Amino acid sequence: MRSLGTAVGAGVLMLLVAGCANTQSQVGAGSGGTDPQLSVSAPPSSTAPSAPDIAPGEPPPNGGTQVPLTKVDAAALPEQYPVSVWTEGDGAVIGVIGQEGGCSKVTAQVAEQSATSVHVELVETLPAEQQMCTMDIRFPPLTAKLDAPLGERTVVLTVRQTK
């Protein structure tokens, strides 16, 4: 009789373990099982960055003048990098949208100026030491001073990372 009780107890234990294992495989998997109390869906994740503060075609800050996209060479930028360029004042200040995230910080530097083009380098500075950082993406408006007003010159945008 005692072995029958042990066998029944072991069978009940196996059913409980199997039931718990089945529930655990559904938790967090978003499987949408038949029992809504057993299924927990993960929060939506977004891999795409949020829209920049200033999108192409929108008025730039500080009463600036948008540079037509036909006068902007952004071929060297990563695919999802925002492209918005404007001038401020008499045209000798150029504005761009940068992209930074977590612990990084972006700046705009005029790398080269000629009679036909202005090369603006977006420099994302990463922390020197590895550290915990948030996973947000920010799109700050940046400005840099030109030697002369932009005029009809083409703006060439590049990006690099540094520590």
C-alpha atoms as an extended CHARMM CRD file, in Angstrom:
* protein
*
       163  EXT
         1         1  MET       CA              0.0000000000        0.0000000000        0.0000000000  PROA      1               0.0000000000
         2         2  ARG       CA              2.8030000000        2.3260000000        0.8510000000  PROA      2               0.0000000000
         3         3  SER       CA              4.3760000000        1.8940000000       -2.6120000000  PROA      3               0.0000000000
         4         4  LEU       CA              1.0290000000        2.8070000000       -4.2310000000  PROA      4               0.0000000000
         5         5  GLY       CA              0.9370000000        6.0810000000       -2.2380000000  PROA      5               0.0000000000
         6         6  THR       CA              4.5110000000        6.8230000000       -3.2300000000  PROA      6               0.0000000000
         7         7  ALA       CA              3.7230000000        6.1230000000       -6.8870000000  PROA      7               0.0000000000
         8         8  VAL       CA              0.6390000000        8.3620000000       -6.7890000000  PROA      8               0.0000000000
         9         9  GLY       CA              2.6340000000       11.1120000000       -5.0360000000  PROA      9               0.0000000000
        10        10  ALA       CA              5.4020000000       10.8480000000       -7.6210000000  PROA      10              0.0000000000
        11        11  GLY       CA              2.8240000000       11.0330000000      -10.4420000000  PROA      11              0.0000000000
        12        12  VAL       CA              1.2390000000       14.1570000000       -8.9670000000  PROA      12              0.0000000000
        13        13  LEU       CA              4.6710000000       15.7100000000       -8.5320000000  PROA      13              0.0000000000
        14        14  MET       CA              5.5210000000       14.9830000000      -12.1870000000  PROA      14              0.0000000000
        15        15  LEU       CA              2.2580000000       16.5850000000      -13.3350000000  PROA      15              0.0000000000
        16        16  LEU       CA              2.9980000000       19.7080000000      -11.2770000000  PROA      16              0.0000000000
        17        17  VAL       CA              6.5430000000       19.9650000000      -12.6070000000  PROA      17              0.0000000000
        18        18  ALA       CA              5.3330000000       19.4640000000      -16.1900000000  PROA      18              0.0000000000
        19        19  GLY       CA              2.6360000000       22.1070000000      -15.6840000000  PROA      19              0.0000000000
        20        20  CYS       CA              5.1440000000       24.5780000000      -14.2500000000  PROA      20              0.0000000000
        21        21  ALA       CA              7.6100000000       23.9330000000      -17.0680000000  PROA      21              0.0000000000
        22        22  ASN       CA              4.8770000000       24.5610000000      -19.6380000000  PROA      22              0.0000000000
        23        23  THR       CA              3.8470000000       27.8150000000      -17.9440000000  PROA      23              0.0000000000
        24        24  GLN       CA              7.4240000000       29.0260000000      -17.7200000000  PROA      24              0.0000000000
        25        25  SER       CA              8.0130000000       28.4580000000      -21.4130000000  PROA      25              0.0000000000
        26        26  GLN       CA              5.1020000000       30.7920000000      -22.1550000000  PROA      26              0.0000000000
        27        27  VAL       CA              6.0280000000       33.5640000000      -19.7300000000  PROA      27              0.0000000000
        28        28  GLY       CA              7.7460000000       36.4000000000      -21.5570000000  PROA      28              0.0000000000
        29        29  ALA       CA              7.5070000000       34.6290000000      -24.8680000000  PROA      29              0.0000000000
        30        30  GLY       CA              4.3100000000       36.4160000000      -25.8340000000  PROA      30              0.0000000000
        31        31  SER       CA              2.8900000000       33.1120000000      -27.0330000000  PROA      31              0.0000000000
        32        32  GLY       CA             -0.6700000000       34.1640000000      -26.2630000000  PROA      32              0.0000000000
        33        33  GLY       CA             -1.6620000000       30.7870000000      -24.7880000000  PROA      33              0.0000000000
        34        34  THR       CA             -5.2350000000       29.9100000000      -23.9120000000  PROA      34              0.0000000000
        35        35  ASP       CA             -4.9730000000       31.1360000000      -20.3250000000  PROA      35              0.0000000000
        36        36  PRO       CA             -4.3060000000       34.8990000000      -20.3350000000  PROA      36              0.0000000000
        37        37  GLN       CA             -3.0430000000       34.7340000000      -16.7330000000  PROA      37              0.0000000000
        38        38  LEU       CA             -0.2560000000       32.3570000000      -17.7710000000  PROA      38              0.0000000000
        39        39  SER       CA              0.9340000000       34.3660000000      -20.7550000000  PROA      39              0.0000000000
        40        40  VAL       CA              2.9780000000       37.5160000000      -20.3770000000  PROA      40              0.0000000000
        41        41  SER       CA              3.9470000000       39.4390000000      -23.4740000000  PROA      41              0.0000000000
        42        42  ALA       CA              7.1680000000       41.3960000000      -23.6030000000  PROA      42              0.0000000000
        43        43  PRO       CA              6.9330000000       45.1850000000      -23.9050000000  PROA      43              0.0000000000
        44        44  PRO       CA              7.2480000000       46.4290000000      -27.4740000000  PROA      44              0.0000000000
        45        45  SER       CA             10.7870000000       47.2510000000      -28.4480000000  PROA      45              0.0000000000
        46        46  SER       CA             11.7420000000       49.8470000000      -30.9750000000  PROA      46              0.0000000000
        47        47  THR       CA             14.9350000000       49.4330000000      -32.9360000000  PROA      47              0.0000000000
        48        48  ALA       CA             14.3270000000       52.5190000000      -35.0430000000  PROA      48              0.0000000000
        49        49  PRO       CA             15.4010000000       55.8280000000      -33.5190000000  PROA      49              0.0000000000
        50        50  SER       CA             12.8010000000       58.4490000000      -32.8630000000  PROA      50              0.0000000000
        51        51  ALA       CA             12.4310000000       61.2630000000      -35.3730000000  PROA      51              0.0000000000
        52        52  PRO       CA             14.9380000000       64.0960000000      -35.1750000000  PROA      52              0.0000000000
        53        53  ASP       CA             13.9370000000       67.3950000000      -33.6390000000  PROA      53              0.0000000000
        54        54  ILE       CA             14.1900000000       68.9940000000      -37.0800000000  PROA      54              0.0000000000
        55        55  ALA       CA             13.2330000000       66.9270000000      -40.1030000000  PROA      55              0.0000000000
        56        56  PRO       CA             14.1830000000       67.9060000000      -43.6450000000  PROA      56              0.0000000000
        57        57  GLY       CA             11.6990000000       70.4190000000      -44.9550000000  PROA      57              0.0000000000
        58        58  GLU       CA             10.7320000000       71.6870000000      -41.4890000000  PROA      58              0.0000000000
        59        59  PRO       CA             11.7760000000       75.1610000000      -40.4330000000  PROA      59              0.0000000000
        60        60  PRO       CA             15.2210000000       75.1080000000      -38.8000000000  PROA      60              0.0000000000
        61        61  PRO       CA             15.8060000000       76.6750000000      -35.3710000000  PROA      61              0.0000000000
        62        62  ASN       CA             16.6490000000       80.3080000000      -34.7020000000  PROA      62              0.0000000000
        63        63  GLY       CA             15.0880000000       81.5140000000      -37.9580000000  PROA      63              0.0000000000
        64        64  GLY       CA             17.6940000000       79.6460000000      -40.0160000000  PROA      64              0.0000000000
        65        65  THR       CA             17.4470000000       78.9350000000      -43.7330000000  PROA      65              0.0000000000
        66        66  GLN       CA             17.1080000000       75.3080000000      -44.8460000000  PROA      66              0.0000000000
        67        67  VAL       CA             19.8000000000       74.1450000000      -47.2920000000  PROA      67              0.0000000000
        68        68  PRO       CA             18.1490000000       72.2530000000      -50.1850000000  PROA      68              0.0000000000
        69        69  LEU       CA             18.8800000000       68.5110000000      -50.1350000000  PROA      69              0.0000000000
        70        70  THR       CA             20.2530000000       68.9010000000      -53.6750000000  PROA      70              0.0000000000
        71        71  LYS       CA             23.1130000000       70.8910000000      -52.0880000000  PROA      71              0.0000000000
        72        72  VAL       CA             23.8160000000       68.2400000000      -49.4070000000  PROA      72              0.0000000000
        73        73  ASP       CA             26.0370000000       65.1960000000      -49.9640000000  PROA      73              0.0000000000
        74        74  ALA       CA             25.1800000000       62.7250000000      -47.1950000000  PROA      74              0.0000000000
        75        75  ALA       CA             26.4380000000       59.5790000000      -48.9520000000  PROA      75              0.0000000000
        76        76  ALA       CA             29.0420000000       58.9190000000      -46.2220000000  PROA      76              0.0000000000
        77        77  LEU       CA             26.4430000000       58.9060000000      -43.4100000000  PROA      77              0.0000000000
        78        78  PRO       CA             24.9930000000       55.6460000000      -42.0680000000  PROA      78              0.0000000000
        79        79  GLU       CA             21.6320000000       54.7180000000      -43.5970000000  PROA      79              0.0000000000
        80        80  GLN       CA             19.4030000000       55.8380000000      -40.7010000000  PROA      80              0.0000000000
        81        81  TYR       CA             21.3380000000       59.0300000000      -39.8940000000  PROA      81              0.0000000000
        82        82  PRO       CA             19.1440000000       62.1640000000      -40.0260000000  PROA      82              0.0000000000
        83        83  VAL       CA             19.9410000000       64.6450000000      -42.7880000000  PROA      83              0.0000000000
        84        84  SER       CA             18.9610000000       68.2330000000      -42.0970000000  PROA      84              0.0000000000
        85        85  VAL       CA             21.2190000000       71.1890000000      -42.8900000000  PROA      85              0.0000000000
        86        86  TRP       CA             20.5640000000       74.9140000000      -42.5130000000  PROA      86              0.0000000000
        87        87  THR       CA             22.3920000000       78.2100000000      -42.2300000000  PROA      87              0.0000000000
        88        88  GLU       CA             21.9140000000       80.9110000000      -39.6470000000  PROA      88              0.0000000000
        89        89  GLY       CA             22.4670000000       84.6640000000      -39.7040000000  PROA      89              0.0000000000
        90        90  ASP       CA             24.3410000000       85.7980000000      -42.8210000000  PROA      90              0.0000000000
        91        91  GLY       CA             24.9890000000       82.1680000000      -43.8560000000  PROA      91              0.0000000000
        92        92  ALA       CA             28.3590000000       81.8710000000      -42.1110000000  PROA      92              0.0000000000
        93        93  VAL       CA             26.9360000000       79.5640000000      -39.4190000000  PROA      93              0.0000000000
        94        94  ILE       CA             25.9520000000       76.0890000000      -40.5810000000  PROA      94              0.0000000000
        95        95  GLY       CA             23.5440000000       73.8930000000      -38.6470000000  PROA      95              0.0000000000
        96        96  VAL       CA             23.0870000000       70.1310000000      -38.8030000000  PROA      96              0.0000000000
        97        97  ILE       CA             21.2990000000       67.4140000000      -36.8620000000  PROA      97              0.0000000000
        98        98  GLY       CA             23.6220000000       65.0520000000      -35.0160000000  PROA      98              0.0000000000
        99        99  GLN       CA             22.9520000000       61.6270000000      -33.5800000000  PROA      99              0.0000000000
       100       100  GLU       CA             24.1460000000       60.5080000000      -30.1640000000  PROA      100             0.0000000000
       101       101  GLY       CA             23.0670000000       58.0160000000      -27.5840000000  PROA      101             0.0000000000
       102       102  GLY       CA             23.7110000000       56.6350000000      -24.1480000000  PROA      102             0.0000000000
       103       103  CYS       CA             26.9870000000       58.0700000000      -22.9000000000  PROA      103             0.0000000000
       104       104  SER       CA             28.1580000000       59.4400000000      -26.2550000000  PROA      104             0.0000000000
       105       105  LYS       CA             28.1730000000       63.0930000000      -27.2630000000  PROA      105             0.0000000000
       106       106  VAL       CA             28.1730000000       64.4600000000      -30.8140000000  PROA      106             0.0000000000
       107       107  THR       CA             29.7320000000       67.6710000000      -32.1100000000  PROA      107             0.0000000000
       108       108  ALA       CA             29.9700000000       69.2590000000      -35.5610000000  PROA      108             0.0000000000
       109       109  GLN       CA             33.3160000000       70.4040000000      -36.9320000000  PROA      109             0.0000000000
       110       110  VAL       CA             34.0750000000       72.1000000000      -40.2160000000  PROA      110             0.0000000000
       111       111  ALA       CA             36.7940000000       69.8100000000      -41.5840000000  PROA      111             0.0000000000
       112       112  GLU       CA             37.4280000000       71.5570000000      -44.9070000000  PROA      112             0.0000000000
       113       113  GLN       CA             36.1730000000       74.5650000000      -46.8660000000  PROA      113             0.0000000000
       114       114  SER       CA             36.7050000000       75.3480000000      -50.5320000000  PROA      114             0.0000000000
       115       115  ALA       CA             35.0870000000       77.5100000000      -53.1890000000  PROA      115             0.0000000000
       116       116  THR       CA             32.7230000000       74.6380000000      -54.1200000000  PROA      116             0.0000000000
       117       117  SER       CA             32.1190000000       72.6840000000      -50.9110000000  PROA      117             0.0000000000
       118       118  VAL       CA             32.0840000000       72.6660000000      -47.1290000000  PROA      118             0.0000000000
       119       119  HSD       CA             32.9160000000       69.3900000000      -45.3520000000  PROA      119             0.0000000000
       120       120  VAL       CA             31.1700000000       69.0410000000      -41.9860000000  PROA      120             0.0000000000
       121       121  GLU       CA             32.3200000000       66.1670000000      -39.8140000000  PROA      121             0.0000000000
       122       122  LEU       CA             29.9500000000       64.8850000000      -37.1320000000  PROA      122             0.0000000000
       123       123  VAL       CA             32.1440000000       63.4980000000      -34.3510000000  PROA      123             0.0000000000
       124       124  GLU       CA             30.5540000000       61.1520000000      -31.8260000000  PROA      124             0.0000000000
       125       125  THR       CA             32.7460000000       60.9500000000      -28.7230000000  PROA      125             0.0000000000
       126       126  LEU       CA             32.3880000000       57.7110000000      -26.7880000000  PROA      126             0.0000000000
       127       127  PRO       CA             33.3870000000       57.3350000000      -23.1260000000  PROA      127             0.0000000000
       128       128  ALA       CA             37.0770000000       56.4440000000      -22.6280000000  PROA      128             0.0000000000
       129       129  GLU       CA             36.2240000000       53.7210000000      -20.1100000000  PROA      129             0.0000000000
       130       130  GLN       CA             33.5710000000       51.0600000000      -20.6250000000  PROA      130             0.0000000000
       131       131  GLN       CA             30.5680000000       51.9400000000      -18.4790000000  PROA      131             0.0000000000
       132       132  MET       CA             26.8490000000       51.3590000000      -18.1560000000  PROA      132             0.0000000000
       133       133  CYS       CA             24.9440000000       53.6790000000      -20.4980000000  PROA      133             0.0000000000
       134       134  THR       CA             21.3100000000       54.1890000000      -21.3880000000  PROA      134             0.0000000000
       135       135  MET       CA             20.1380000000       52.9230000000      -24.7730000000  PROA      135             0.0000000000
       136       136  ASP       CA             18.4480000000       56.0850000000      -25.9720000000  PROA      136             0.0000000000
       137       137  ILE       CA             19.1510000000       57.9460000000      -29.1940000000  PROA      137             0.0000000000
       138       138  ARG       CA             19.1260000000       61.7400000000      -29.3010000000  PROA      138             0.0000000000
       139       139  PHE       CA             19.2030000000       64.1110000000      -32.2760000000  PROA      139             0.0000000000
       140       140  PRO       CA             20.6750000000       67.4220000000      -31.1020000000  PROA      140             0.0000000000
       141       141  PRO       CA             20.8570000000       70.4250000000      -33.4190000000  PROA      141             0.0000000000
       142       142  LEU       CA             24.5150000000       71.4570000000      -33.8530000000  PROA      142             0.0000000000
       143       143  THR       CA             26.1710000000       74.5050000000      -35.3660000000  PROA      143             0.0000000000
       144       144  ALA       CA             29.6340000000       75.3750000000      -36.6390000000  PROA      144             0.0000000000
       145       145  LYS       CA             31.1660000000       78.6250000000      -37.8920000000  PROA      145             0.0000000000
       146       146  LEU       CA             32.2580000000       78.9340000000      -41.5370000000  PROA      146             0.0000000000
       147       147  ASP       CA             35.0060000000       81.2320000000      -42.8280000000  PROA      147             0.0000000000
       148       148  ALA       CA             32.5000000000       82.7560000000      -45.2740000000  PROA      148             0.0000000000
       149       149  PRO       CA             28.7640000000       82.4100000000      -45.9270000000  PROA      149             0.0000000000
       150       150  LEU       CA             27.7850000000       79.0510000000      -47.4500000000  PROA      150             0.0000000000
       151       151  GLY       CA             26.2770000000       80.5660000000      -50.5840000000  PROA      151             0.0000000000
       152       152  GLU       CA             25.9690000000       77.9970000000      -53.3960000000  PROA      152             0.0000000000
       153       153  ARG       CA             28.5520000000       75.5900000000      -52.0030000000  PROA      153             0.0000000000
       154       154  THR       CA             27.6710000000       71.9350000000      -51.4380000000  PROA      154             0.0000000000
       155       155  VAL       CA             27.6910000000       70.6040000000      -47.8790000000  PROA      155             0.0000000000
       156       156  VAL       CA             29.4450000000       67.2330000000      -47.5260000000  PROA      156             0.0000000000
       157       157  LEU       CA             28.5430000000       65.3760000000      -44.3310000000  PROA      157             0.0000000000
       158       158  THR       CA             30.7310000000       62.7070000000      -42.7500000000  PROA      158             0.0000000000
       159       159  VAL       CA             30.6630000000       60.9760000000      -39.3750000000  PROA      159             0.0000000000
       160       160  ARG       CA             33.2650000000       59.3410000000      -37.1800000000  PROA      160             0.0000000000
       161       161  GLN       CA             33.5430000000       58.0090000000      -33.6620000000  PROA      161             0.0000000000
       162       162  THR       CA             36.3120000000       58.7330000000      -31.2000000000  PROA      162             0.0000000000
       163       163  LYS       CA             37.0940000000       58.1210000000      -27.5400000000  PROA      163             0.0000000000
